Amino acid sequence: MKVSVSWLKDLVEFNNDIDELAEKLSMTGFEVESLEDLSAQAKNVVVGFVDQITPHPNAEKLKVCSVDVGLPKKLSIVCGAPNVKAGYHVLVAKVGAYLSSKSLNIKLSNLRGVESEGMICSLDELGIESSNEGIEILEENESNIPPIGSTAAEYLGLNDTIIELAITANRPDGMSMVGIAREISTITNSKLTLPILNFNNDFQSFEPKIKNKGTLETELIYSLTYIDSIDNTGKINKPISYKLSSLKQNCINPIVDITNYLMLEQGQPLHAFDADQLEKIVGRKVIANDFGIRNGKEGESFVALDKKEYKLNPNINLITCNDIPIAIAGVIGGFNSSVSDKTTRIWLEAAVFTPTSIRNSSREIGLRTDASSRYEKGISPNMTIAVSKRASELISSELGGSIKSTHVNSEFKKKSIIVDLRLEKINNVLGKLKITNSKIKDNSSSTLRYLNKDEIETLLTKLGCLLTSKSWGWHVEIPPYRFSDLTREIDLIEEIARLIGYDNFDSNMPDPLEPGVLAPTKLVERRLRNSFIHNGFQEVVTSSLVGPDNSDNNAVIIKNPLLSETSRLRTNVWDEHLKILQRNISFGAEGCWIFEIAKIYKKDKEAFFETNLLSGALTGNNRLSKWGEASKQISLDYFEARGKLKQSLDVLGIETTDKQLIDKNFMHPGRTSEIFVEGKSIGFFGQIHPSISEKYDLTRETYLFNLEFDSLIRASTRKTNWTRIYKDYPTVPFMERDIALIHSKKYSSLEIMNLIKKSGRPLLEKVELIDRYEGSSIPKEAISQAFRIRYRDPKKTLVEEDINSIHEKIRKTLKDKIKADLRS
């Protein structure tokens, strides 16, 4: 929101320095984003008088002007403007001036052999909107000509500073000059000089054809005023013109300028429809009941004031006349009913629509206007009729218009908000006020006291509230321009604290302050992230919103997505991870190892499920340098990739086991394992299917893992795992024996190792697979494997006799259970 300081001074009497005022506004919630001095546009530009004109000796279209700018010597300026004339006042940019709108430095120059000591300017060259061609002739627009040599800023209305404010969503009153003036009056204790508004509702009730009740709810308003005998041929008066220009609003014609002026002044958008144009559209005389509100239709189109054609749909709300669209409600008017300099009769619309309906319409057509931005924040309907009356009065006084009829929808009921405010509650919430002795710089000299009733009443009265005093506090009637944000007792208490300043209240910290600690689940999560990073992985964060190409029938569909590409919640993470690998490899990376702690979402009938996953992907090598490598790069094999995952999970202190998995259609059937923790399946690890690697243009040696994060955390924080038990380091040697056997392929190495562990108690310490063979020398349905078994007794050094019986027991178990043919 841009605010003109000179306009503010018409509304509130304040004498603060601009920087001081900006600081006060920022401290009370209206953050100042920038300050712009408009007079810089006319620096070194003065009023001059063209005394004499002679033809240029070397150019037919150029003239040499002798111009008086209040200096002892007149300036010689070469000018090519067709309307330059002797005996008239003009605007002169002297040598050293900078015209920011044209990025032009004015220098002493030689034009076709004649020296030019400046430039006679048009308004366009000074960055001011104008319909005039050629230079600015002051006599054509001003009867009181400024003195020769005086600065042009006063004549151009540029003696102003523009403050740009960031208006928060809860303060729609800040979207108007009057709203900012009230704020300044409150924080600087200054007197307001606001335009007087007539709040009496003497409009006739009428029944607009409202087909979409969501656009205009019962507490909102739609009003019309019919005005004729308007003279719209000239220009709006200079005070209004300057105010509009200072805030970058183009002057179009007097009627439109007045509606824009009041939108900036009061924050209430207005729109004028040309009555003659409406009657051409309808084919008969238009009455108030012809107006209506409805949704757009599929295939319907609409040409707006910007002369662009917009395709309509049911999400767009329209203002209609006899069911013919004449405006997109609250966003932009129609070209078919636009006001021009020929307009003599208008229907003036003043309304308040629901913020949601305006936001939807604005988003659908891709257009956000000054009007729509105000409607989106919320406008009080109790202000609408008063602002409409002020607009009608201005049209009547400035343009000679005659007000014929006024109408308001019959469903509108003016409401009031009354809040009970308790003094005890104020003191309990805000605490004590610090009163500092200004003569003593030491902060410890401040005294503490509660706010008294007089101070509170003064602040609330400044806000425009009407107070009825009670023994316990007040009944507070909220002013209509603050209906959107002052609705509860706590809102008023917050407003009191904001205006006094939060820093002026005593701070009370909890006593004692106890340092925070991470819960075991969060601590494990942090350790896990760090472990993956230390093992060469990079953490990624991917969006939970995906497009329709994620065609899982159990996907959760978003009802009102911004884009089709973000129309549903993801049901897997690996798809996006493979895309990340693809991008990195295509950009020249030799390897890419990533992980993510992410969520996936699924729908089962009417229930929704959210699952936390530890997911990741690996492809290529992740080495520091190449000097120790073979000339041909070696791909990452299955066991190295699985080892990296194991190293990263070791920090959890839990044991994982792998079993072959063949039912994942996007994974390699012979190189994928299901991972178990505490006997429960928690996910999978494996190589992607060759068809998937081809689809994403990745090497075949690309691996995915997908684990249930919550199951990992629960297992690692279980008391038996969380409490570390330390054992003595063994001081006696171990003994090893190998067992080689031929057995049926239906038995996995994991099953065999579990049999060996079970039979080898209590001396068996470790068993591992050391060799595997299948070929023509053994039966087709069989496989040969060798296992190395480690024995140890923590209390003594073992001898052969100690382990013979146990080793023989293992051999016998293997023969009996799996019908193994033992080779050693």
Coordinates of N, CA and C in Angstrom, one line a residue, residues 725-734 765 790 792-796:
I725 N 24.6 -51.9 27.0 CA 25.3 -52.9 27.9 C 26.7 -53.1 27.4
Y726 N 27.6 -52.9 28.2 CA 29.0 -53.0 27.8 C 29.6 -54.4 28.3
K727 N 30.4 -55.1 27.4 CA 30.9 -56.4 27.8 C 32.5 -56.2 27.8
D728 N 33.1 -57.1 28.5 CA 34.6 -57.2 28.5 C 35.1 -57.6 27.1
Y729 N 36.1 -57.0 26.7 CA 36.7 -57.4 25.4 C 37.4 -58.7 25.6
P730 N 37.1 -59.7 24.7 CA 37.7 -61.1 24.9 C 39.2 -61.0 24.9
T731 N 39.8 -61.7 25.8 CA 41.3 -61.8 26.0 C 41.8 -63.2 25.5
V732 N 40.9 -64.1 25.1 CA 41.4 -65.4 24.7 C 41.1 -65.6 23.2
P733 N 41.9 -66.4 22.5 CA 41.8 -66.5 21.0 C 40.5 -67.4 20.7
F734 N 40.2 -67.2 19.4 CA 39.0 -68.0 18.9 C 39.6 -69.1 18.0
E765 N 30.3 -68.2 18.1 CA 30.3 -66.7 18.2 C 29.9 -66.1 16.9
R790 N 33.0 -69.5 13.8 CA 34.0 -69.1 14.8 C 33.5 -69.5 16.2
R792 N 34.4 -69.5 20.5 CA 35.2 -68.9 21.5 C 34.6 -69.2 22.9
D793 N 35.4 -69.4 23.8 CA 34.9 -69.5 25.3 C 35.6 -68.3 26.0
P794 N 34.8 -67.4 26.5 CA 35.3 -66.2 27.1 C 36.2 -66.5 28.3
K795 N 36.1 -67.7 28.9 CA 36.8 -67.9 30.2 C 38.2 -68.7 29.9
K796 N 38.4 -69.4 28.8 CA 39.6 -70.2 28.6 C 39.9 -70.3 27.1

